[in-house]
mmCIF file of C-alpha atoms in Angstrom:
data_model
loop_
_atom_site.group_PDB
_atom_site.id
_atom_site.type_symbol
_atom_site.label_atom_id
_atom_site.label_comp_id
_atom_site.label_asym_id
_atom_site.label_seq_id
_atom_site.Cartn_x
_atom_site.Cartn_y
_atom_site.Cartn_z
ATOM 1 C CA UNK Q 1249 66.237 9.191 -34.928
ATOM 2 C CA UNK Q 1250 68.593 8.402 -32.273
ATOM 3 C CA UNK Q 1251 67.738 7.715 -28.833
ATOM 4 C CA UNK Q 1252 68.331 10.401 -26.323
ATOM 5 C CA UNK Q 1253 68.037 10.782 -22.477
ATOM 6 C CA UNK Q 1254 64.934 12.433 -21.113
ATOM 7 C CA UNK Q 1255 65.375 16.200 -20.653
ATOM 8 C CA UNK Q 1256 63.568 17.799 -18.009
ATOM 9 C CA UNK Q 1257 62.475 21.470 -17.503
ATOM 10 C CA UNK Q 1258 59.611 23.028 -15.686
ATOM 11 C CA UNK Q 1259 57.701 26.161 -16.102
ATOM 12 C CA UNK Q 1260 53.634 27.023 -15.449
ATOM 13 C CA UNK Q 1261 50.775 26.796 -17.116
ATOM 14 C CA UNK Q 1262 47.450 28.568 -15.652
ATOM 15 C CA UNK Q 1263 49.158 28.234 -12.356
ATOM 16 C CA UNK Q 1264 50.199 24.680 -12.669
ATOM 17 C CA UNK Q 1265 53.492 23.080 -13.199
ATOM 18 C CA UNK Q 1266 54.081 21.885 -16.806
ATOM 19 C CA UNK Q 1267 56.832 18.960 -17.426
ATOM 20 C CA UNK Q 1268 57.920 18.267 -21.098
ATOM 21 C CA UNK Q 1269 59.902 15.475 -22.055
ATOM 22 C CA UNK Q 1270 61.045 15.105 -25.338
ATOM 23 C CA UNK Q 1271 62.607 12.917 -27.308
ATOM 24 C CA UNK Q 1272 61.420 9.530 -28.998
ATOM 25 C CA UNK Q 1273 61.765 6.465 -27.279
ATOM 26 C CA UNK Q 1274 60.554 3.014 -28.293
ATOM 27 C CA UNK Q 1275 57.414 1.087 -26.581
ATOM 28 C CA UNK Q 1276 59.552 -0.703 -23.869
ATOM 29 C CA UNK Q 1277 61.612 2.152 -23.084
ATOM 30 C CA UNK Q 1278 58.434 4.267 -22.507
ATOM 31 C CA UNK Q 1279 56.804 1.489 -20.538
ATOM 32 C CA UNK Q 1280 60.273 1.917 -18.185
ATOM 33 C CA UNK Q 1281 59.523 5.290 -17.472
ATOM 34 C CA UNK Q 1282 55.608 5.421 -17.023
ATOM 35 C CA UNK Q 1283 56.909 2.535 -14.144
ATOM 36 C CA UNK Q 1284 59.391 5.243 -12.784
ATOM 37 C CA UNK Q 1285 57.175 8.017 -13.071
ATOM 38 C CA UNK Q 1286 54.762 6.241 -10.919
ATOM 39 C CA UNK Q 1287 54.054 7.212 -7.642
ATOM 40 C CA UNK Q 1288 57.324 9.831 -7.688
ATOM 41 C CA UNK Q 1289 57.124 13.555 -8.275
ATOM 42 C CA UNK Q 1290 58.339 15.661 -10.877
ATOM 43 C CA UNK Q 1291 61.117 17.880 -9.709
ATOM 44 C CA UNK Q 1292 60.493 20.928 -7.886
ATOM 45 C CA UNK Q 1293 56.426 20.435 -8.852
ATOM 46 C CA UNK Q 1294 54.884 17.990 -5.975
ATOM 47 C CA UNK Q 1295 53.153 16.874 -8.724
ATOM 48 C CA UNK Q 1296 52.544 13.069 -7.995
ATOM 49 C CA UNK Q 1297 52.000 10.887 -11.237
ATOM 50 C CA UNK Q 1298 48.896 9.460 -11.267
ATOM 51 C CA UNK Q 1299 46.977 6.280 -13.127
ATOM 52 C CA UNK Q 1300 48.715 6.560 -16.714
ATOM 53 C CA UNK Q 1301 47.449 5.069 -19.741
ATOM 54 C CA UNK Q 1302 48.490 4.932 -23.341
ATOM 55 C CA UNK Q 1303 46.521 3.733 -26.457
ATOM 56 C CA UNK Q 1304 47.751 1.164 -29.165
ATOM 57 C CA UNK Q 1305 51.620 1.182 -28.823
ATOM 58 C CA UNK Q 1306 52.965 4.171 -30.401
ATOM 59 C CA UNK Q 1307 56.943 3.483 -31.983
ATOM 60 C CA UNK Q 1308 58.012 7.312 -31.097
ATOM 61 C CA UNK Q 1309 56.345 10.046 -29.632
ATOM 62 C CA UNK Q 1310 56.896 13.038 -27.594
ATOM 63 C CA UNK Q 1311 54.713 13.444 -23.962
ATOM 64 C CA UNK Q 1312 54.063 16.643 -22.308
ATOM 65 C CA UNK Q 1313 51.435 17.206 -18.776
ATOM 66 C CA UNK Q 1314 49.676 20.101 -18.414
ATOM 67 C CA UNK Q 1315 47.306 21.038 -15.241
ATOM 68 C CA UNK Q 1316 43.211 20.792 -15.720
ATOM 69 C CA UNK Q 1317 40.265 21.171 -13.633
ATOM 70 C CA UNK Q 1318 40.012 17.785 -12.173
ATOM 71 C CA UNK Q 1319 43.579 15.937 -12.610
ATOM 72 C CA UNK Q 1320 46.160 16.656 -14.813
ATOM 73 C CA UNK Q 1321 45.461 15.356 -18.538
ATOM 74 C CA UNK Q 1322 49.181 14.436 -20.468
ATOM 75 C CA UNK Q 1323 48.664 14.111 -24.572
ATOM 76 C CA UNK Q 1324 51.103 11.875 -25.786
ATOM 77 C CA UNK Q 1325 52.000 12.609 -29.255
ATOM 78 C CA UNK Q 1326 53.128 11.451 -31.890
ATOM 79 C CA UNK Q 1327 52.807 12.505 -36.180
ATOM 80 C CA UNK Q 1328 50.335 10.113 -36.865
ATOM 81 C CA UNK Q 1329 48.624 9.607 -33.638
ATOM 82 C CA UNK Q 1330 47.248 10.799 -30.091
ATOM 83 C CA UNK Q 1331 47.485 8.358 -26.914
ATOM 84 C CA UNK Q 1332 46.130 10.294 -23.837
ATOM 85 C CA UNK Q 1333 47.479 9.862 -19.860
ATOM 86 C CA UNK Q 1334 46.020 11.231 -16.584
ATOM 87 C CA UNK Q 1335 47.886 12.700 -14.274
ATOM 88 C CA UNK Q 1336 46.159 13.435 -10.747
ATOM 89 C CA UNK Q 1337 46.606 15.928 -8.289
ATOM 90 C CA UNK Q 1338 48.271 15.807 -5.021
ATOM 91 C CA UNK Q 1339 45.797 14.948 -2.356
ATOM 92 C CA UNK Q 1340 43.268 13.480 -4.903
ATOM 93 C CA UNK Q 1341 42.682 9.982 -6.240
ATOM 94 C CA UNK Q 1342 44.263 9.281 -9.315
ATOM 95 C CA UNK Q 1343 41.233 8.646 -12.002
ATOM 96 C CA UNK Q 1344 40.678 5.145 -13.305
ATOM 97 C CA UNK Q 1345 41.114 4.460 -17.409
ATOM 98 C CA UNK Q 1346 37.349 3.717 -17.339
ATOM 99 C CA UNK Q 1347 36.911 6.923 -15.733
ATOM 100 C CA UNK Q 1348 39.175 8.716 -17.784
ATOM 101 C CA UNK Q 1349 36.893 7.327 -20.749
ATOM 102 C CA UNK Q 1350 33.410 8.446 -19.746
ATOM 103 C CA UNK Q 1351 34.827 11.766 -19.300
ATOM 104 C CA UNK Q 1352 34.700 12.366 -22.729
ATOM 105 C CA UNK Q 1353 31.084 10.784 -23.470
ATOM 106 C CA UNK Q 1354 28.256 13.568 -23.676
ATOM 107 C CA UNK Q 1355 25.946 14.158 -20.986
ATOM 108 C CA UNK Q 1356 23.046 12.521 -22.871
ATOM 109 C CA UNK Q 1357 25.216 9.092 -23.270
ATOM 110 C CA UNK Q 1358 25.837 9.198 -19.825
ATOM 111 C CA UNK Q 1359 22.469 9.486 -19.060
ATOM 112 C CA UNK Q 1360 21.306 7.248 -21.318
ATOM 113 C CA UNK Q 1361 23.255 4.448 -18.952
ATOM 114 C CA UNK Q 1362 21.643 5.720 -15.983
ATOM 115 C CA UNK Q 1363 18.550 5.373 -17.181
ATOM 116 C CA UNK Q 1364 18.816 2.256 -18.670
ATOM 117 C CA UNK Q 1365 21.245 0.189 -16.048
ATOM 118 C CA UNK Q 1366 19.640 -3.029 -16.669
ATOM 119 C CA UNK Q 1367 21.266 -3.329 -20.180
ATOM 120 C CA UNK Q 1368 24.718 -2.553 -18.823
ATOM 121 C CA UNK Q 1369 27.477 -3.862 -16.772
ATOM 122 C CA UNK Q 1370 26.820 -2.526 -13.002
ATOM 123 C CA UNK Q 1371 30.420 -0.635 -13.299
ATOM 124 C CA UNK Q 1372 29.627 0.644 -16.420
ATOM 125 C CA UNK Q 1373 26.729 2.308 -14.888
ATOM 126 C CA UNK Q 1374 28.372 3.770 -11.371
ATOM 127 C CA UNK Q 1375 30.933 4.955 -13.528
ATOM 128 C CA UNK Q 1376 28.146 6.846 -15.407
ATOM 129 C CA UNK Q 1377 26.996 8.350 -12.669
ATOM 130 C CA UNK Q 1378 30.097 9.003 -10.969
ATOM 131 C CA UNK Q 1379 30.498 11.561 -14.079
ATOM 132 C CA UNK Q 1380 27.022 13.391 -14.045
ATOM 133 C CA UNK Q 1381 27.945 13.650 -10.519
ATOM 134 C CA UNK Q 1382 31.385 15.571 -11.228
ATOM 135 C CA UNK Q 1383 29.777 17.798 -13.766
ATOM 136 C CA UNK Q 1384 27.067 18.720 -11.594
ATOM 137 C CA UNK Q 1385 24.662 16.930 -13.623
ATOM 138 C CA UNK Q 1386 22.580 14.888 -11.008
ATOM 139 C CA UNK Q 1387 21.499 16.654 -7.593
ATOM 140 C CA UNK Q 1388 21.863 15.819 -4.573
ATOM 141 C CA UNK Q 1389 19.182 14.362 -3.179
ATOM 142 C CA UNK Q 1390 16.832 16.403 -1.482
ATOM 143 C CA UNK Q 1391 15.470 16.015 2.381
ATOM 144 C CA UNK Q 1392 12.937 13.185 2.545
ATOM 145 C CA UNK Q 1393 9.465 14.572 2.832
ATOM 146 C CA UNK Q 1394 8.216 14.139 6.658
ATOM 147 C CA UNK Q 1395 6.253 11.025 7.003
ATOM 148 C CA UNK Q 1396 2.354 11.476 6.676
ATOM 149 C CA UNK Q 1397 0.426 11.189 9.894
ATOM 150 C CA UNK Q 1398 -0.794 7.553 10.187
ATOM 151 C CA UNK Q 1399 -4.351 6.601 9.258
ATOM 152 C CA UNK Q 1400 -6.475 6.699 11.968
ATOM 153 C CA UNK Q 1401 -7.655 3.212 12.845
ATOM 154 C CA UNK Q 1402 -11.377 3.022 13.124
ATOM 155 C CA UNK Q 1403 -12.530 3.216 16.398
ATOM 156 C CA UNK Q 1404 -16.049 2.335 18.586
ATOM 157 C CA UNK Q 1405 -17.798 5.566 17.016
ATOM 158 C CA UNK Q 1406 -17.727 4.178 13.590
ATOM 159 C CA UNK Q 1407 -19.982 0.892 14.689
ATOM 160 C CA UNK Q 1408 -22.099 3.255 17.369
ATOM 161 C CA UNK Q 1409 -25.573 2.112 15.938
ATOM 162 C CA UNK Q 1410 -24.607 -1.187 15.994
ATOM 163 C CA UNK Q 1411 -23.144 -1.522 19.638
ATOM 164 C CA UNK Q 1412 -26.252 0.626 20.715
ATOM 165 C CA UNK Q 1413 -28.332 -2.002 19.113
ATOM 166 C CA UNK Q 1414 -26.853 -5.020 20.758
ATOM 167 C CA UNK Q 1415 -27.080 -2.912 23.895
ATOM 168 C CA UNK Q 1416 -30.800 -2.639 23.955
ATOM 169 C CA UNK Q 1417 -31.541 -5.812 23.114
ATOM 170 C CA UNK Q 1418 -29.393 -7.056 26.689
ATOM 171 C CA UNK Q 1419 -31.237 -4.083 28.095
ATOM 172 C CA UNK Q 1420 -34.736 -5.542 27.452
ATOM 173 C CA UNK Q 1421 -33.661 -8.729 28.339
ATOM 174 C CA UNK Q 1422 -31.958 -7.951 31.779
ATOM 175 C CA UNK Q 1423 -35.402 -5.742 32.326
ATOM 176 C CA UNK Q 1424 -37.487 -9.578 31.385
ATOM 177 C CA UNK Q 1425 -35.114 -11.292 33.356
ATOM 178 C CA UNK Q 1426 -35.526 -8.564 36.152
ATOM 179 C CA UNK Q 1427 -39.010 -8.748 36.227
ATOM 180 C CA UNK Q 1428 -39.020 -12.529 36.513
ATOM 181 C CA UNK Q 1429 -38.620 -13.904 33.099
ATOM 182 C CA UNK Q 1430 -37.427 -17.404 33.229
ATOM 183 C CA UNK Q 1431 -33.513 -16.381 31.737
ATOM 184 C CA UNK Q 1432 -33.153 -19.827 29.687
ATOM 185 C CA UNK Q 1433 -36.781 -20.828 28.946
ATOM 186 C CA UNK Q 1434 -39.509 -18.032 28.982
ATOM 187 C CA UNK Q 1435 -43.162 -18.815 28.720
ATOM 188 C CA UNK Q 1436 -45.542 -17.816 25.890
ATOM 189 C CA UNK Q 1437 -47.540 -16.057 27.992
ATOM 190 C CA UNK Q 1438 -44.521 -13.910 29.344
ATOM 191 C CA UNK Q 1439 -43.027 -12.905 25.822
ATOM 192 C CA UNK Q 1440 -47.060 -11.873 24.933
ATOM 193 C CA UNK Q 1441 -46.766 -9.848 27.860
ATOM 194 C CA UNK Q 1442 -43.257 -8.142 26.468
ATOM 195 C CA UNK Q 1443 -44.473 -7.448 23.259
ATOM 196 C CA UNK Q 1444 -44.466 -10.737 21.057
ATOM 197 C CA UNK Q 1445 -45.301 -10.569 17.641
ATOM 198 C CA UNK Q 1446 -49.008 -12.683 18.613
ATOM 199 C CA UNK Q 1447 -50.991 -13.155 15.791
ATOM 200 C CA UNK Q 1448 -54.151 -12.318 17.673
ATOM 201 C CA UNK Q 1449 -53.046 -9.120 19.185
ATOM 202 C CA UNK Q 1450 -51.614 -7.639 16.204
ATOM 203 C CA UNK Q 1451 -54.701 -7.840 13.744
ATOM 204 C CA UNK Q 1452 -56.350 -6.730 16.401
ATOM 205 C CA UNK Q 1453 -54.547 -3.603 16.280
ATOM 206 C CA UNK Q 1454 -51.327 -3.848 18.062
ATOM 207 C CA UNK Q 1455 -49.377 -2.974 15.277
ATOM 208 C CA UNK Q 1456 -46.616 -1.947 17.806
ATOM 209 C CA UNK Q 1457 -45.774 -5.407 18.352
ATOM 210 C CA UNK Q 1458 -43.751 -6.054 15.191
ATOM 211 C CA UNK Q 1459 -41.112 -3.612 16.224
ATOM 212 C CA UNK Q 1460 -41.093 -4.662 19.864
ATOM 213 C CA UNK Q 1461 -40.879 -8.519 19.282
ATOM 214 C CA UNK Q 1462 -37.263 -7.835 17.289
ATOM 215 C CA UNK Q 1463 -35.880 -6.490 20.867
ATOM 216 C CA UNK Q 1464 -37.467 -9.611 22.617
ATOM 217 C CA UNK Q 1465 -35.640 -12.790 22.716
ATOM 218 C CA UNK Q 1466 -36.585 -16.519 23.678
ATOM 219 C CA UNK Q 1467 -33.722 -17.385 26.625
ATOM 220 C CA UNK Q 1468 -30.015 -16.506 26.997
ATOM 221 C CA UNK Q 1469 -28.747 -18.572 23.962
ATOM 222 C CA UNK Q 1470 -30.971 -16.624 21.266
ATOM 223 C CA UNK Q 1471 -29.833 -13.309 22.659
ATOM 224 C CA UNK Q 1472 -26.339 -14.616 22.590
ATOM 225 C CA UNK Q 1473 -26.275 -16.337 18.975
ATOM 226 C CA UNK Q 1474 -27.971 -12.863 17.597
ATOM 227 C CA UNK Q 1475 -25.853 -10.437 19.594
ATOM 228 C CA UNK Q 1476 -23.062 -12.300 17.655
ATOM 229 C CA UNK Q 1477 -24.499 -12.248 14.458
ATOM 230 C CA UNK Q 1478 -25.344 -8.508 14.804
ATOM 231 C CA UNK Q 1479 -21.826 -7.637 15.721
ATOM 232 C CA UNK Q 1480 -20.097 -9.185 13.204
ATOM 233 C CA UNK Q 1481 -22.885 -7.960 10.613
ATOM 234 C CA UNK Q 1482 -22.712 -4.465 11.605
ATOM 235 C CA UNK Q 1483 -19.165 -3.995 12.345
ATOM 236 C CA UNK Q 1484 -18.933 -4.707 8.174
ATOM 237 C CA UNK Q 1485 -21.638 -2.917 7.050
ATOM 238 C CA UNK Q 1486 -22.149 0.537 9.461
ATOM 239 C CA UNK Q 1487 -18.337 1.750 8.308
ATOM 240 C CA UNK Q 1488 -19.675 1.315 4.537
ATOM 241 C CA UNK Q 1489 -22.922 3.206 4.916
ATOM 242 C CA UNK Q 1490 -22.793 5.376 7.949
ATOM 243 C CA UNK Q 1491 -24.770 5.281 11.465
ATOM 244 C CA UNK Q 1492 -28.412 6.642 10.090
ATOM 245 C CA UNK Q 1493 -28.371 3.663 6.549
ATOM 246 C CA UNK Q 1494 -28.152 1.665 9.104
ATOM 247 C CA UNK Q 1495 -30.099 2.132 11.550
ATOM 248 C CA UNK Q 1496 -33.200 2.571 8.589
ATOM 249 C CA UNK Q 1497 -32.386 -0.705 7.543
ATOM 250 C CA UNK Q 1498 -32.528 -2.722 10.791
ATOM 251 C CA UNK Q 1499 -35.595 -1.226 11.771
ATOM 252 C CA UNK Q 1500 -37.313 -1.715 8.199
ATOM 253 C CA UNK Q 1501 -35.903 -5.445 7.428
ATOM 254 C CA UNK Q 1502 -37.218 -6.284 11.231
ATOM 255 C CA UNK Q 1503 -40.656 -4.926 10.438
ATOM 256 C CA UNK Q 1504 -40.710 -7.001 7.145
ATOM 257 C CA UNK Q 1505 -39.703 -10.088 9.019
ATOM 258 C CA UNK Q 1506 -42.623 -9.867 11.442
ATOM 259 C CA UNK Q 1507 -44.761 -9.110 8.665
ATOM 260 C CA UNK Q 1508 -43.400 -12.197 7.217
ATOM 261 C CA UNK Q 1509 -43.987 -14.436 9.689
ATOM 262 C CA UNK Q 1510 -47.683 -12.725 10.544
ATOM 263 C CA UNK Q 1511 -48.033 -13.352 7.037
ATOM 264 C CA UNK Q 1512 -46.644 -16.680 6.284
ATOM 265 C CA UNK Q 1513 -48.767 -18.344 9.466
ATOM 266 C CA UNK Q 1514 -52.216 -17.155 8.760
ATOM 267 C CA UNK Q 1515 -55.000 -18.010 8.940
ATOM 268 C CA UNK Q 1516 -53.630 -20.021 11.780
ATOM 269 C CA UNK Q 1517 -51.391 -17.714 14.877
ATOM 270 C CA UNK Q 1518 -47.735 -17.160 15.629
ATOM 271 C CA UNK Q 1519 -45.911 -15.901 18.799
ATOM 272 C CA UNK Q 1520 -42.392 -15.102 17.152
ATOM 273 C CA UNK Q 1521 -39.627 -13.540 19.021
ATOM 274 C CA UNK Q 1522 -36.110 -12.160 18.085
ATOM 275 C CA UNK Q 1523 -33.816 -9.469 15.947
ATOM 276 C CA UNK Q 1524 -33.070 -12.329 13.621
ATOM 277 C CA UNK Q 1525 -35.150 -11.197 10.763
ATOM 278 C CA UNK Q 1526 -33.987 -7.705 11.190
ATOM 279 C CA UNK Q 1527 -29.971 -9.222 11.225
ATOM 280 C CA UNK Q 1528 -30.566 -10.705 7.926
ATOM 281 C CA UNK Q 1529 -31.832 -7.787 6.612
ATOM 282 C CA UNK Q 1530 -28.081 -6.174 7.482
ATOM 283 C CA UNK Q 1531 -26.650 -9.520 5.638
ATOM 284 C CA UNK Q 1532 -28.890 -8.734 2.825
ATOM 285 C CA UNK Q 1533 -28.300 -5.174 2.530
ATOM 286 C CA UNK Q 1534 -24.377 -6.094 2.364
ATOM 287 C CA UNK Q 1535 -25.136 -9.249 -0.521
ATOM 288 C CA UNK Q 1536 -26.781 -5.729 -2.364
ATOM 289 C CA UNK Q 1537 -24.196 -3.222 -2.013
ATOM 290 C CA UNK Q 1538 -21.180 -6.309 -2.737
ATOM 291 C CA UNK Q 1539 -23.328 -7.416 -5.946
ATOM 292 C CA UNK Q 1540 -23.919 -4.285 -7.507
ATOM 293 C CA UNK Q 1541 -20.847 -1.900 -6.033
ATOM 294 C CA UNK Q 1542 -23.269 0.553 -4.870
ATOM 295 C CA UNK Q 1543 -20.483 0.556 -1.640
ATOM 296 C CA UNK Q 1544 -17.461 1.871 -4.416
ATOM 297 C CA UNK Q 1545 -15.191 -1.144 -3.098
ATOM 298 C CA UNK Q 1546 -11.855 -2.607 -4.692
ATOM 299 C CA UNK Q 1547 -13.372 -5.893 -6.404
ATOM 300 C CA UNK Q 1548 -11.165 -7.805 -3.603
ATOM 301 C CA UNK Q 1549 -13.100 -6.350 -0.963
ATOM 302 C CA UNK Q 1550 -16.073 -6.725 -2.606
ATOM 303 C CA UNK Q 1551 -15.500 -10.397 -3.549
ATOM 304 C CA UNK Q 1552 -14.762 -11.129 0.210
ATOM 305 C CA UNK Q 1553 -17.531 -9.368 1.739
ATOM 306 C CA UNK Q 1554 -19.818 -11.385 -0.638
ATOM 307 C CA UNK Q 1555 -18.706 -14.516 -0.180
ATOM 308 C CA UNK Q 1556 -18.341 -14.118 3.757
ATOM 309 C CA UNK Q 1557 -21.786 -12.724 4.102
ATOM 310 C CA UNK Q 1558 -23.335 -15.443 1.815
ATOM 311 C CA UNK Q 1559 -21.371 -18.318 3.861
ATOM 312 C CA UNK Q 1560 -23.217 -16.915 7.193
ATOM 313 C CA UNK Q 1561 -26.294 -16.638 5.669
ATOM 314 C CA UNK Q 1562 -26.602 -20.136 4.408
ATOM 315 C CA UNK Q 1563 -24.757 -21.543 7.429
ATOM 316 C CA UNK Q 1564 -27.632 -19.906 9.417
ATOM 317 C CA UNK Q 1565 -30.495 -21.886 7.527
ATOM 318 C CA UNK Q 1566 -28.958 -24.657 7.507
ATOM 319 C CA UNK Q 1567 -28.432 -24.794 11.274
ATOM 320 C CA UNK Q 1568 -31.578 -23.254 11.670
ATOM 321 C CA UNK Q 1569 -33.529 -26.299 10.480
ATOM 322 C CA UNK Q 1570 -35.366 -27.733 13.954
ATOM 323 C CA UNK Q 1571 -38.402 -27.240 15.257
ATOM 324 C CA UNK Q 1572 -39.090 -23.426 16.820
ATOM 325 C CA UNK Q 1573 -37.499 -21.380 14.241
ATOM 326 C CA UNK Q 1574 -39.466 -18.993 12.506
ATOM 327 C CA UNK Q 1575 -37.704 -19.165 9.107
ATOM 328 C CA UNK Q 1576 -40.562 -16.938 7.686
ATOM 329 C CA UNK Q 1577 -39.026 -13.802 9.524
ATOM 330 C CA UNK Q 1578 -35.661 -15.003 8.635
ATOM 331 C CA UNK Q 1579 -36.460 -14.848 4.693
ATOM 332 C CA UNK Q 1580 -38.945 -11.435 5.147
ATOM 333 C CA UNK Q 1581 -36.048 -10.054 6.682
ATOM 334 C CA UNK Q 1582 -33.160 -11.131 4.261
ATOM 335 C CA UNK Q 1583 -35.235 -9.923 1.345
ATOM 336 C CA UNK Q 1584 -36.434 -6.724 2.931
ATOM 337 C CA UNK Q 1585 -32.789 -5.738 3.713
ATOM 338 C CA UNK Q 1586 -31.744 -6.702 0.188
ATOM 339 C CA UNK Q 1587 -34.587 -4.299 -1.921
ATOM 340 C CA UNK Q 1588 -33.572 -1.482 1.059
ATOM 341 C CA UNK Q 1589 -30.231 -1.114 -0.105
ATOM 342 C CA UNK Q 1590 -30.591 -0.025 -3.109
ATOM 343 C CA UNK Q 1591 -32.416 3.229 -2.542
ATOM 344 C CA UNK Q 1592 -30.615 3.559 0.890
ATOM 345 C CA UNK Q 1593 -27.375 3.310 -1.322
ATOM 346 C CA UNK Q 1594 -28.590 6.791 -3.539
ATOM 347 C CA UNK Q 1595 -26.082 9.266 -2.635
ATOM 348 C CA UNK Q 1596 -24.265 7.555 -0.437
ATOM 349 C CA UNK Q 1597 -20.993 8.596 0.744
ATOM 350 C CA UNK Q 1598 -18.442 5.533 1.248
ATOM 351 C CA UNK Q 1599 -16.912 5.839 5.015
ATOM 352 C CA UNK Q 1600 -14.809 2.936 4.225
#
């Protein structure tokens, strides 16, 4: 066929200007006019050509644009074979080839990118969604949800007991001290009269004693070194099984250190002062509820708590190893605390 000049003529189409062109032109001659086209408008039309693309180099074909929803799509034709071009719209950017291409993969194949986007080229995957996104496919995203109110960080009423506890045992000893207790070094004769756990007195029927010797305490340094161990103790342990577990325990494990020690030192006499034994019965009531999980605790938190609370309670006899100490309450205690938690731990209701 011989070559002929481009004829022009306009008309409409749905409402939007429709340009034909025929006549058969050769690769390179087409290439010449896609470059003209490009970036000028079609007469009378304000039509601007947009990114144009052609598929595997047709010899002679005719081209004709027609208006769409998004862009303008041109077929370029040809007997044998279809090319495709986009056109865009004044005002809008012109679509890119890779664009051009997803449009015509299926929602599910689209999808199937987004949802897999470490197999594929980043682009590949934007472009995917850049689609779903013009078909109304993917949402926009909603509000984010208002931020939940923060956790409220355990204050002083969650280790009540425990601060009560330290505070009578500086009570008593401000009242000794007070009453003109020697504040480093008190006598025998002055704990007896405060309620020492004395041999003598309790089989004679003082039974009151082994309660009132855990409040008592032999100078400033043993109140100090126990206040510390019962704060650090209790802070642990009072959160895990509320105010009234532990109270039961500290008062139990105390009485089954002094009975203990009254034990352990007959037939001969002891005069044994201190809320040692009834401490490590809170240390031994936490080695229970760690070992077993009667506390319901991540096996982090348990692991910890165990390995802290044994380090303390080993550290403690080993120190404790001089002349004076009544290890005997110390043990009585430890184990009392230990055999308490587990019916103290029967229906309990973890606070932590």
């Amino acid at each position: 066929m011989a070559k002929r000049p481009w004829g022009w003529r306009s008309c409409s189409l749905l409402g939007w200007p429709e340009a034909v062109a025929s006549a058969s032109y050769s690769r390179p001659a087409w290439r010449g006019l896609v470059s003209w086209l490009y970036g000028s408008s079609w007469m009378g039309s304000g039509v601007m050509v947009g990114v144009v693309r052609y598929e595997k180099g047709l010899t002679g074909y005719t081209a004709g644009c027609q208006g769409g929803s998004y862009g303008r799509a041109c077929q370029v034709g040809a007997p044998e074979r279809l090319g495709r071009l986009v056109v865009g719209q004044p005002g809008m950017e012109p679509r890119s080839p890779l664009a051009e291409a997803f449009a015509r993969k299926t929602d599910a194949e689209l999808l199937y990118l987004t949802q897999h986007p470490q197999a594929f080229a980043p682009a590949l995957v934007q472009a995917a969604w850049d689609e779903l996104h013009r078909r109304g496919q993917v949402p926009d995203p909603e509000p984010a949800a208002p931020p939940a109110p923060p956790t409220p960080v355990p204050g002083l009423s969650s280790v009540a007991v425990t601060l009560g506890l330290a505070g009578l045992n500086l009570l008593v000893f401000l009242l000794m001290v007070a009453g003109g207790v020697d504040a480093l070094r008190p006598s025998g004769q002055d704990l007896i009269r405060w309620g020492s756990n004395f041999t003598p007195l309790v089989v004679r029927g003082e039974w009151w004693r082994l309660l009132t010797a855990c409040a008592l305490h032999g100078g400033l340094a043993h109140l100090l070194l126990n206040t510390y161990a019962l704060l650090v103790i209790g802070a642990l342990l009072e959160p895990l099984v509320g105010r009234t577990r532990l109270l039961l325990a500290y008062g139990l494990s105390g009485l089954g250190g002094s009975l203990a020690s009254l034990w352990w030192h007959l037939p001969g006499w002891v005069n044994s002062v201190g809320a040692s034994g009834a401490i490590f019965g809170l240390y031994g009531a936490m080695l229970t509820l760690t070992a077993t999980n009667a506390a319901r605790l991540s096996r982090p938190a348990r692991a910890a708590l165990f390995v802290h609370t044994l380090y303390i309670v080993g550290a403690n006899f080993a120190t404790g190893l001089m002349p004076g100490i009544d290890h005997a309450a110390h043990i009585g205690g430890l184990l009392a605390g230990a055999l308490l938690a587990w019916p103290l731990s029967k229906g309990m209701r973890v606070r932590g």
